[in-house]
Amino acid sequence: MAKSATVRARVEPTLKHDAEDVLAQLGISPTAAISMFYEQIALRHALPFEVALPNAATRAAMVDAEAGRVTRASDVKSLLAQLDADD
């Protein structure tokens, strides 16, 4: 079937550029990506990814991160040791 419908959307220019750079690296045109997105919506009867508000723990972690309160470690073992020490 020939494509004859038009989808128009306004997005921030930087977002458009960044997304199209990724699509180019994948060898996918913006039209093909949008078609894939619509196909998944039609197949799932929903968005192809979860859309949800963060829970209280996640919101608290986001506030801490924005305030610069983060735990840094050179590797996973060190990070787990630091996190265990906080208990």
PDB file of C-alpha atoms in Angstrom:
ATOM      1  CA  MET A   1       0.000   0.000   0.000  1.00  0.00           C
ATOM      2  CA  ALA A   2       1.356   3.431  -0.914  1.00  0.00           C
ATOM      3  CA  LYS A   3       2.081   5.816   1.907  1.00  0.00           C
ATOM      4  CA  SER A   4      -0.224   8.776   1.524  1.00  0.00           C
ATOM      5  CA  ALA A   5      -0.978  10.054   5.042  1.00  0.00           C
ATOM      6  CA  THR A   6       1.082  12.822   6.593  1.00  0.00           C
ATOM      7  CA  VAL A   7       2.086  13.084  10.248  1.00  0.00           C
ATOM      8  CA  ARG A   8       3.280  16.486  11.442  1.00  0.00           C
ATOM      9  CA  ALA A   9       4.809  17.217  14.821  1.00  0.00           C
ATOM     10  CA  ARG A  10       6.805  20.040  16.318  1.00  0.00           C
ATOM     11  CA  VAL A  11       9.871  19.088  18.361  1.00  0.00           C
ATOM     12  CA  GLU A  12      12.854  20.991  19.662  1.00  0.00           C
ATOM     13  CA  PRO A  13      15.492  21.380  16.938  1.00  0.00           C
ATOM     14  CA  THR A  14      18.224  19.858  19.110  1.00  0.00           C
ATOM     15  CA  LEU A  15      16.083  16.805  19.864  1.00  0.00           C
ATOM     16  CA  LYS A  16      15.307  16.375  16.155  1.00  0.00           C
ATOM     17  CA  HIS A  17      18.979  16.635  15.222  1.00  0.00           C
ATOM     18  CA  ASP A  18      20.137  14.225  17.945  1.00  0.00           C
ATOM     19  CA  ALA A  19      17.453  11.659  17.124  1.00  0.00           C
ATOM     20  CA  GLU A  20      18.116  11.849  13.383  1.00  0.00           C
ATOM     21  CA  ASP A  21      21.848  11.369  14.012  1.00  0.00           C
ATOM     22  CA  VAL A  22      21.098   8.120  15.852  1.00  0.00           C
ATOM     23  CA  LEU A  23      18.679   7.006  13.142  1.00  0.00           C
ATOM     24  CA  ALA A  24      21.311   7.703  10.466  1.00  0.00           C
ATOM     25  CA  GLN A  25      23.824   5.554  12.358  1.00  0.00           C
ATOM     26  CA  LEU A  26      21.218   2.789  12.424  1.00  0.00           C
ATOM     27  CA  GLY A  27      20.496   3.225   8.727  1.00  0.00           C
ATOM     28  CA  ILE A  28      16.858   4.095   9.407  1.00  0.00           C
ATOM     29  CA  SER A  29      15.072   7.102   7.945  1.00  0.00           C
ATOM     30  CA  PRO A  30      12.885   9.274  10.186  1.00  0.00           C
ATOM     31  CA  THR A  31       9.877   8.139   8.131  1.00  0.00           C
ATOM     32  CA  ALA A  32      10.737   4.466   8.712  1.00  0.00           C
ATOM     33  CA  ALA A  33      11.247   5.083  12.452  1.00  0.00           C
ATOM     34  CA  ILE A  34       7.887   6.819  12.775  1.00  0.00           C
ATOM     35  CA  SER A  35       6.224   4.026  10.794  1.00  0.00           C
ATOM     36  CA  MET A  36       7.801   1.427  13.129  1.00  0.00           C
ATOM     37  CA  PHE A  37       6.587   3.403  16.142  1.00  0.00           C
ATOM     38  CA  TYR A  38       3.031   3.538  14.761  1.00  0.00           C
ATOM     39  CA  GLU A  39       3.151  -0.181  13.876  1.00  0.00           C
ATOM     40  CA  GLN A  40       4.061  -1.042  17.465  1.00  0.00           C
ATOM     41  CA  ILE A  41       1.264   1.157  18.823  1.00  0.00           C
ATOM     42  CA  ALA A  42      -1.216  -0.570  16.511  1.00  0.00           C
ATOM     43  CA  LEU A  43       0.050  -4.060  17.445  1.00  0.00           C
ATOM     44  CA  ARG A  44       0.149  -3.472  21.202  1.00  0.00           C
ATOM     45  CA  HIS A  45      -2.810  -1.116  21.499  1.00  0.00           C
ATOM     46  CA  ALA A  46      -0.465   0.923  23.692  1.00  0.00           C
ATOM     47  CA  LEU A  47       2.822   2.756  23.570  1.00  0.00           C
ATOM     48  CA  PRO A  48       5.775   0.409  22.999  1.00  0.00           C
ATOM     49  CA  PHE A  49       7.390   1.515  26.248  1.00  0.00           C
ATOM     50  CA  GLU A  50       6.249   2.159  29.795  1.00  0.00           C
ATOM     51  CA  VAL A  51       5.013   5.642  30.626  1.00  0.00           C
ATOM     52  CA  ALA A  52       4.720   6.116  34.364  1.00  0.00           C
ATOM     53  CA  LEU A  53       5.377   8.634  37.070  1.00  0.00           C
ATOM     54  CA  PRO A  54       8.375   7.842  39.264  1.00  0.00           C
ATOM     55  CA  ASN A  55       7.612   6.383  42.691  1.00  0.00           C
ATOM     56  CA  ALA A  56       8.612   8.107  45.931  1.00  0.00           C
ATOM     57  CA  ALA A  57      12.019   6.377  46.157  1.00  0.00           C
ATOM     58  CA  THR A  58      12.886   7.310  42.583  1.00  0.00           C
ATOM     59  CA  ARG A  59      11.742  10.928  43.102  1.00  0.00           C
ATOM     60  CA  ALA A  60      13.920  11.158  46.229  1.00  0.00           C
ATOM     61  CA  ALA A  61      16.909   9.770  44.302  1.00  0.00           C
ATOM     62  CA  MET A  62      16.310  12.308  41.527  1.00  0.00           C
ATOM     63  CA  VAL A  63      16.246  15.170  44.064  1.00  0.00           C
ATOM     64  CA  ASP A  64      19.483  13.878  45.624  1.00  0.00           C
ATOM     65  CA  ALA A  65      21.167  13.587  42.220  1.00  0.00           C
ATOM     66  CA  GLU A  66      20.102  17.095  41.201  1.00  0.00           C
ATOM     67  CA  ALA A  67      21.519  18.398  44.493  1.00  0.00           C
ATOM     68  CA  GLY A  68      24.826  16.618  43.860  1.00  0.00           C
ATOM     69  CA  ARG A  69      24.284  14.020  46.596  1.00  0.00           C
ATOM     70  CA  VAL A  70      25.498  10.934  44.773  1.00  0.00           C
ATOM     71  CA  THR A  71      27.592   7.892  45.626  1.00  0.00           C
ATOM     72  CA  ARG A  72      30.661   7.459  43.471  1.00  0.00           C
ATOM     73  CA  ALA A  73      32.806   4.356  43.161  1.00  0.00           C
ATOM     74  CA  SER A  74      35.518   3.057  40.871  1.00  0.00           C
ATOM     75  CA  ASP A  75      33.817  -0.320  40.398  1.00  0.00           C
ATOM     76  CA  VAL A  76      30.698  -2.278  41.307  1.00  0.00           C
ATOM     77  CA  LYS A  77      32.310  -4.040  44.275  1.00  0.00           C
ATOM     78  CA  SER A  78      33.305  -0.719  45.847  1.00  0.00           C
ATOM     79  CA  LEU A  79      29.872   0.743  45.190  1.00  0.00           C
ATOM     80  CA  LEU A  80      28.107  -2.188  46.852  1.00  0.00           C
ATOM     81  CA  ALA A  81      30.441  -1.966  49.846  1.00  0.00           C
ATOM     82  CA  GLN A  82      29.639   1.752  50.225  1.00  0.00           C
ATOM     83  CA  LEU A  83      25.919   1.163  49.923  1.00  0.00           C
ATOM     84  CA  ASP A  84      26.025  -1.705  52.454  1.00  0.00           C
ATOM     85  CA  ALA A  85      27.987   0.496  54.880  1.00  0.00           C
ATOM     86  CA  ASP A  86      25.183   3.097  54.791  1.00  0.00           C
ATOM     87  CA  ASP A  87      22.711   0.626  56.374  1.00  0.00           C
TER      88      ASP A  87
END
